[in-house]
Amino acid sequence: MKQLFQVYHPNKRIDTFLSQKLEIPKNQITHLIKNSLVFINGKPCKKGGEALIAGDEVSILEPVLQSSSKPSQLDMNISIIYEDPQVLILNKPPFLVVHDAPSVKEPTLVDWLKFKGFSLSTLSGEERFGIVHRLDKETSGAIVIAKTNDAHTKLSAQLQNRTMGRYYLAIIDGRLLQKKTIECEMARNPNNRLKMVNLDRVRQKNLPSRYSKSDFVPLAPSNNLNMELIAAKLSTGRTHQIRVHLESISRHIIGDELYGYKGRNDLRIMLHAYLIYFIHPHTGKKMFFKVPVFDDMLEFLNQNFDKAVLDEVTKEDFILRCFDTHDFN
């Protein structure tokens, strides 16, 4: 499938031109150019800075969805929470990488989506078909997939203005005791490139950084009072944000050895995207979904927490009242 655009005003960069025509960020245009999907007068565009002149014809090809994984590797049991022609909501299992990267060798969620033949948006390039936001490999829970370019554009805008978001459940070592908001500048850890860091925790203050903010509320203590089930809501979406913010107050998610957890080494990171909300890109209706916790995390909770208390504090209304939120009104 091809989209064609005629240039009437000269001396405009092609990435600027297409960004305005398609109403999407320039970085998404860069993905398309990188994957040889953008043409000027039938010739492949090499870089986003190429200048256009009046009369040029710009065309964009839709990429072909292909997976390098074997079919047997992609026969994964992934729960579909909701689907319509514009969006798809999944319950991502733990230990599944969302999209491809040079270091990733195993099948990804994107590979599974291609294998299943879902119609997906193409704005984020071949490696990230349909992916509006992501979850870390060991984190489970709600993830929204865009099935059309229009849906992708609108959902991406909602991530920026926070009309789309998630509430997480996490089990931490120690206690939180009361509601807490953490705001800080986050940067790549200068001593470990796999980690991010709260700049307040390092001596080197001139690192490239981005503002971050999270709210945390305690939900229930464990039976022996050395752990706590908490909920988290993000006001920004930085890499490892929940994990970094908790580490900065000497709390760690159970299983998160990278950020300082010192307990059992046979557990994955006990973090789950539990509630998700957004505005439907086509109907304009407010959407809200609760996504079930996976068996491994549920078993750990039942072994260490009072079940009656868990049943009460994991109700969506209870969590929303804790944050005094109006996201779903």
Coordinates of C-alpha atoms in Angstrom, one line a residue:
M1 CA 0.0 0.0 0.0
K2 CA 1.3 3.5 -0.9
Q3 CA 0.6 7.0 0.2
L4 CA 1.3 9.8 -2.3
F5 CA 1.9 13.5 -1.5
Q6 CA 2.5 16.4 -3.9
V7 CA 4.9 19.2 -2.9
Y8 CA 3.7 22.7 -3.7
H9 CA 6.0 24.8 -1.5
P10 CA 9.8 24.4 -1.9
N11 CA 12.7 24.4 0.5
K12 CA 11.1 22.2 3.2
R13 CA 12.9 19.2 4.8
I14 CA 11.2 16.0 4.0
D15 CA 10.9 14.9 7.7
T16 CA 9.2 18.3 8.4
F17 CA 6.9 17.9 5.4
L18 CA 5.8 14.4 6.2
S19 CA 5.5 15.2 10.0
Q20 CA 3.0 17.9 9.1
K21 CA 1.1 15.9 6.5
L22 CA 0.7 12.8 8.7
E23 CA 0.5 14.7 12.0
I24 CA 3.1 12.5 13.6
P25 CA 6.5 13.2 15.4
K26 CA 9.6 13.5 13.3
N27 CA 11.2 10.5 15.0
Q28 CA 8.5 8.3 13.5
I29 CA 9.3 9.7 10.0
T30 CA 13.0 8.9 10.7
H31 CA 12.0 5.2 11.3
L32 CA 10.2 5.1 8.0
I33 CA 13.2 6.6 6.1
K34 CA 15.7 4.3 7.9
N35 CA 13.6 1.3 6.7
S36 CA 13.7 2.6 3.1
L37 CA 10.0 3.2 2.9
V38 CA 10.1 6.9 1.9
F39 CA 10.7 7.9 -1.8
I40 CA 11.1 11.3 -3.6
N41 CA 10.1 11.1 -7.2
G42 CA 10.4 7.3 -7.1
K43 CA 14.0 7.3 -5.6
P44 CA 14.6 6.2 -2.0
C45 CA 15.0 9.0 0.5
K46 CA 18.3 8.7 2.4
K47 CA 17.9 11.2 5.2
G48 CA 15.3 13.4 6.9
G49 CA 17.1 16.6 6.0
E50 CA 16.7 16.2 2.2
A51 CA 15.1 19.4 0.8
L52 CA 12.0 19.3 -1.3
I53 CA 11.2 21.5 -4.3
A54 CA 7.9 22.4 -5.9
G55 CA 6.6 19.6 -8.0
D56 CA 8.3 16.8 -6.1
E57 CA 6.2 13.7 -5.4
V58 CA 6.7 12.0 -2.0
S59 CA 5.5 8.5 -1.5
I60 CA 5.5 6.2 1.5
L61 CA 5.3 2.4 1.3
E62 CA 3.6 0.3 4.1
P63 CA 6.2 -2.2 5.3
V64 CA 5.7 -6.0 4.9
L65 CA 5.2 -7.7 8.3
Q66 CA 7.8 -10.4 8.5
S67 CA 9.1 -12.4 11.5
S68 CA 12.5 -14.1 11.7
S69 CA 11.2 -16.4 14.5
K70 CA 10.1 -20.0 13.8
P71 CA 6.3 -20.6 14.1
S72 CA 6.8 -23.0 17.0
Q73 CA 8.6 -20.3 19.0
L74 CA 5.6 -17.9 18.4
D75 CA 2.9 -20.2 19.7
M76 CA 2.6 -18.2 22.9
N77 CA -0.5 -18.0 25.1
I78 CA -1.1 -14.2 25.3
S79 CA -4.5 -13.0 26.6
I80 CA -6.4 -10.5 24.6
I81 CA -8.2 -8.2 27.0
Y82 CA -10.0 -6.1 24.3
E83 CA -9.9 -5.7 20.5
D84 CA -11.6 -3.6 17.9
P85 CA -10.5 -2.3 14.5
Q86 CA -8.4 0.5 16.0
V87 CA -6.8 -0.9 19.2
L88 CA -5.8 -4.1 20.9
I89 CA -5.2 -4.5 24.6
L90 CA -3.1 -7.4 25.8
N91 CA -1.9 -8.9 29.1
K92 CA 1.8 -9.2 28.4
P93 CA 3.4 -12.2 30.2
P94 CA 6.6 -11.8 32.2
F95 CA 9.9 -12.6 30.4
L96 CA 8.6 -11.4 27.0
V97 CA 10.5 -8.6 25.3
V98 CA 8.1 -6.1 23.6
H99 CA 10.1 -5.3 20.5
D100 CA 13.3 -6.2 18.7
A101 CA 16.8 -4.7 19.5
P102 CA 20.4 -5.7 18.6
S103 CA 20.8 -7.6 22.0
V104 CA 17.5 -9.5 21.7
K105 CA 17.7 -13.0 20.4
E106 CA 14.4 -14.5 21.5
P107 CA 10.9 -13.9 19.9
T108 CA 9.3 -10.6 20.9
L109 CA 5.7 -9.5 21.3
V110 CA 6.0 -7.8 17.9
D111 CA 7.0 -11.1 16.4
W112 CA 3.9 -12.7 17.9
L113 CA 1.6 -9.9 16.6
K114 CA 3.0 -10.4 13.1
F115 CA 2.7 -14.2 13.4
K116 CA -1.0 -13.9 14.4
G117 CA -1.7 -11.6 11.4
F118 CA -2.9 -8.6 13.3
S119 CA -3.3 -5.4 11.3
L120 CA -0.8 -3.0 12.9
S121 CA 0.2 0.6 12.6
T122 CA 3.5 1.3 10.8
L123 CA 4.5 4.7 12.2
S124 CA 7.3 3.5 14.6
G125 CA 9.2 1.5 12.0
E126 CA 9.6 -2.2 11.3
E127 CA 10.9 -3.2 14.8
R128 CA 8.0 -1.6 16.6
F129 CA 4.8 -2.3 14.6
G130 CA 1.9 -1.1 16.6
I131 CA 3.8 -0.4 19.8
V132 CA 2.6 2.8 21.4
H133 CA 4.3 2.2 24.8
R134 CA 6.3 -0.6 26.3
L135 CA 6.9 -2.7 29.4
D136 CA 10.2 -4.1 30.7
K137 CA 10.9 -7.7 29.9
E138 CA 10.1 -9.0 33.4
T139 CA 7.2 -6.6 33.9
S140 CA 3.8 -8.0 33.1
G141 CA 0.4 -6.5 32.4
A142 CA -1.6 -4.1 30.3
I143 CA -0.2 -2.9 27.0
V144 CA -2.1 -1.1 24.2
I145 CA -1.3 -1.9 20.5
A146 CA -2.4 0.5 17.7
K147 CA -3.9 -1.2 14.7
T148 CA -4.0 1.9 12.5
N149 CA -1.7 4.8 12.0
D150 CA -4.5 7.2 13.0
A151 CA -4.9 5.3 16.3
H152 CA -1.2 5.3 16.9
T153 CA -1.0 9.1 16.4
K154 CA -3.8 9.8 18.8
L155 CA -2.7 7.4 21.5
S156 CA 0.8 8.7 21.3
A157 CA -0.6 12.2 21.9
Q158 CA -2.5 10.9 24.9
L159 CA 0.7 9.5 26.4
Q160 CA 2.1 13.0 26.2
N161 CA -0.8 14.8 27.8
R162 CA -1.5 12.0 30.3
T163 CA -5.0 11.2 29.2
M164 CA -3.6 7.7 28.8
G165 CA -1.9 5.9 31.6
R166 CA -1.6 2.9 33.9
Y167 CA -1.7 2.0 37.5
Y168 CA 0.8 -0.7 38.6
L169 CA 0.9 -3.2 41.4
A170 CA 4.3 -4.0 43.0
I171 CA 5.6 -6.0 45.9
I172 CA 8.4 -4.3 47.7
D173 CA 10.9 -5.1 50.5
G174 CA 10.3 -3.1 53.6
R175 CA 7.3 -0.8 54.2
L176 CA 6.1 2.4 52.5
L177 CA 3.6 3.2 55.3
Q178 CA 2.1 6.3 53.6
K179 CA 1.4 7.8 50.2
K180 CA 4.5 9.3 48.7
T181 CA 5.3 11.3 45.6
I182 CA 8.8 11.2 44.1
E183 CA 10.0 13.8 41.6
C184 CA 13.5 13.9 40.2
E185 CA 15.7 14.3 37.2
M186 CA 16.6 10.8 35.8
A187 CA 19.7 9.9 33.8
R188 CA 21.7 6.9 32.6
N189 CA 23.7 5.6 35.5
P190 CA 27.3 6.6 34.7
N191 CA 28.6 3.5 36.5
N192 CA 26.2 0.9 35.0
R193 CA 24.8 1.5 31.5
L194 CA 22.0 -1.0 32.1
K195 CA 20.5 1.2 34.8
M196 CA 18.9 4.6 35.2
V197 CA 19.5 6.8 38.2
N198 CA 17.9 9.6 40.3
L199 CA 20.4 12.5 39.8
D200 CA 20.0 13.3 43.5
R201 CA 21.8 10.0 44.3
V202 CA 25.0 10.6 42.3
R203 CA 27.8 13.1 42.5
Q204 CA 28.0 13.8 38.8
K205 CA 25.1 16.3 38.2
N206 CA 25.8 17.3 34.6
L207 CA 24.4 14.1 33.0
P208 CA 21.7 14.4 30.2
S209 CA 18.5 13.9 32.2
R210 CA 14.7 14.1 32.0
Y211 CA 12.2 15.0 34.6
S212 CA 10.2 12.2 36.2
K213 CA 7.3 12.0 38.7
S214 CA 5.6 9.0 40.4
D215 CA 3.0 8.6 43.1
F216 CA 3.0 5.5 45.4
V217 CA 0.4 4.3 47.9
P218 CA 0.7 1.4 50.3
L219 CA -2.1 -1.2 49.9
A220 CA -1.3 -4.1 52.3
P221 CA 1.6 -5.3 54.5
S222 CA 2.8 -8.9 54.3
N223 CA 2.0 -11.3 57.1
N224 CA 5.5 -10.9 58.6
L225 CA 5.5 -7.2 58.0
N226 CA 8.8 -7.2 56.0
M227 CA 7.1 -6.6 52.6
E228 CA 4.3 -4.5 51.2
L229 CA 2.0 -4.5 48.3
I230 CA 1.9 -1.0 46.8
A231 CA 0.3 0.7 43.8
A232 CA 2.0 3.2 41.6
K233 CA 0.8 5.8 39.1
L234 CA 3.2 7.6 36.7
S235 CA 3.0 11.2 35.7
T236 CA 5.9 10.7 33.2
G237 CA 7.0 7.6 31.4
R238 CA 10.8 7.2 31.8
T239 CA 12.7 4.0 31.4
H240 CA 12.7 2.0 34.7
Q241 CA 11.0 4.9 36.4
I242 CA 9.2 3.0 39.2
R243 CA 12.3 0.9 39.9
V244 CA 14.6 4.0 40.1
H245 CA 12.2 6.0 42.3
L246 CA 11.9 3.1 44.8
E247 CA 15.6 2.6 44.9
S248 CA 16.1 6.3 45.6
I249 CA 14.2 5.8 48.9
S250 CA 15.9 2.5 49.7
R251 CA 13.0 0.3 48.6
H252 CA 13.2 -2.4 46.0
I253 CA 10.7 -4.4 44.0
I254 CA 10.9 -8.1 45.0
G255 CA 13.1 -9.9 42.4
D256 CA 14.7 -6.7 41.1
E257 CA 18.3 -7.5 41.6
L258 CA 19.5 -4.8 39.1
Y259 CA 18.2 -2.1 41.4
G260 CA 19.3 -3.6 44.7
Y261 CA 16.9 -6.4 45.8
K262 CA 18.9 -8.8 48.1
G263 CA 16.4 -11.5 48.8
R264 CA 15.4 -14.7 46.9
N265 CA 17.1 -15.0 43.5
D266 CA 14.4 -17.3 41.9
L267 CA 11.8 -14.6 41.5
R268 CA 11.0 -12.3 38.5
I269 CA 10.4 -8.7 39.2
M270 CA 7.0 -8.5 41.0
L271 CA 5.6 -5.6 39.0
H272 CA 2.4 -5.7 37.0
A273 CA 0.5 -3.0 34.9
Y274 CA -2.9 -3.6 36.5
L275 CA -5.3 -0.8 35.4
I276 CA -5.2 1.1 32.1
Y277 CA -7.1 4.0 30.8
F278 CA -7.2 6.0 27.6
I279 CA -9.6 7.8 25.3
H280 CA -10.7 5.6 22.3
P281 CA -9.0 7.2 19.2
H282 CA -12.1 6.7 17.0
T283 CA -15.1 7.0 19.3
G284 CA -13.7 9.5 21.9
K285 CA -15.1 7.2 24.7
K286 CA -13.1 6.9 27.9
M287 CA -11.9 3.3 28.2
F288 CA -10.8 1.6 31.4
F289 CA -9.6 -2.0 31.9
K290 CA -8.4 -4.2 34.8
V291 CA -5.8 -6.7 33.7
P292 CA -5.4 -9.9 35.8
V293 CA -2.2 -10.6 37.7
F294 CA -0.3 -13.7 36.5
D295 CA -0.1 -16.9 38.5
D296 CA 3.5 -16.5 39.7
M297 CA 2.8 -13.1 41.3
L298 CA -0.6 -14.2 42.5
E299 CA 0.9 -17.3 44.2
F300 CA 3.5 -15.2 45.9
L301 CA 0.9 -12.8 47.2
N302 CA -1.3 -15.6 48.5
Q303 CA 1.6 -17.2 50.3
N304 CA 2.7 -14.0 52.0
F305 CA -0.4 -11.8 52.4
D306 CA -3.8 -12.1 53.9
K307 CA -6.2 -13.1 51.1
A308 CA -9.2 -11.3 52.4
V309 CA -7.2 -8.1 52.6
L310 CA -5.8 -8.6 49.1
D311 CA -9.3 -9.1 47.7
E312 CA -10.3 -5.7 49.1
V313 CA -7.2 -3.6 48.3
T314 CA -6.9 -4.8 44.7
K315 CA -10.4 -3.7 43.8
E316 CA -10.2 -0.9 41.2
D317 CA -12.4 1.5 43.2
F318 CA -10.2 1.1 46.2
I319 CA -7.0 1.9 44.3
L320 CA -8.6 4.9 42.6
R321 CA -9.7 6.3 45.9
C322 CA -6.2 5.9 47.3
F323 CA -4.9 8.2 44.5
D324 CA -8.0 10.4 44.7
T325 CA -8.1 10.2 40.9
H326 CA -10.7 11.4 38.4
D327 CA -9.2 9.6 35.4
F328 CA -12.3 7.6 34.7
N329 CA -15.1 10.2 35.5

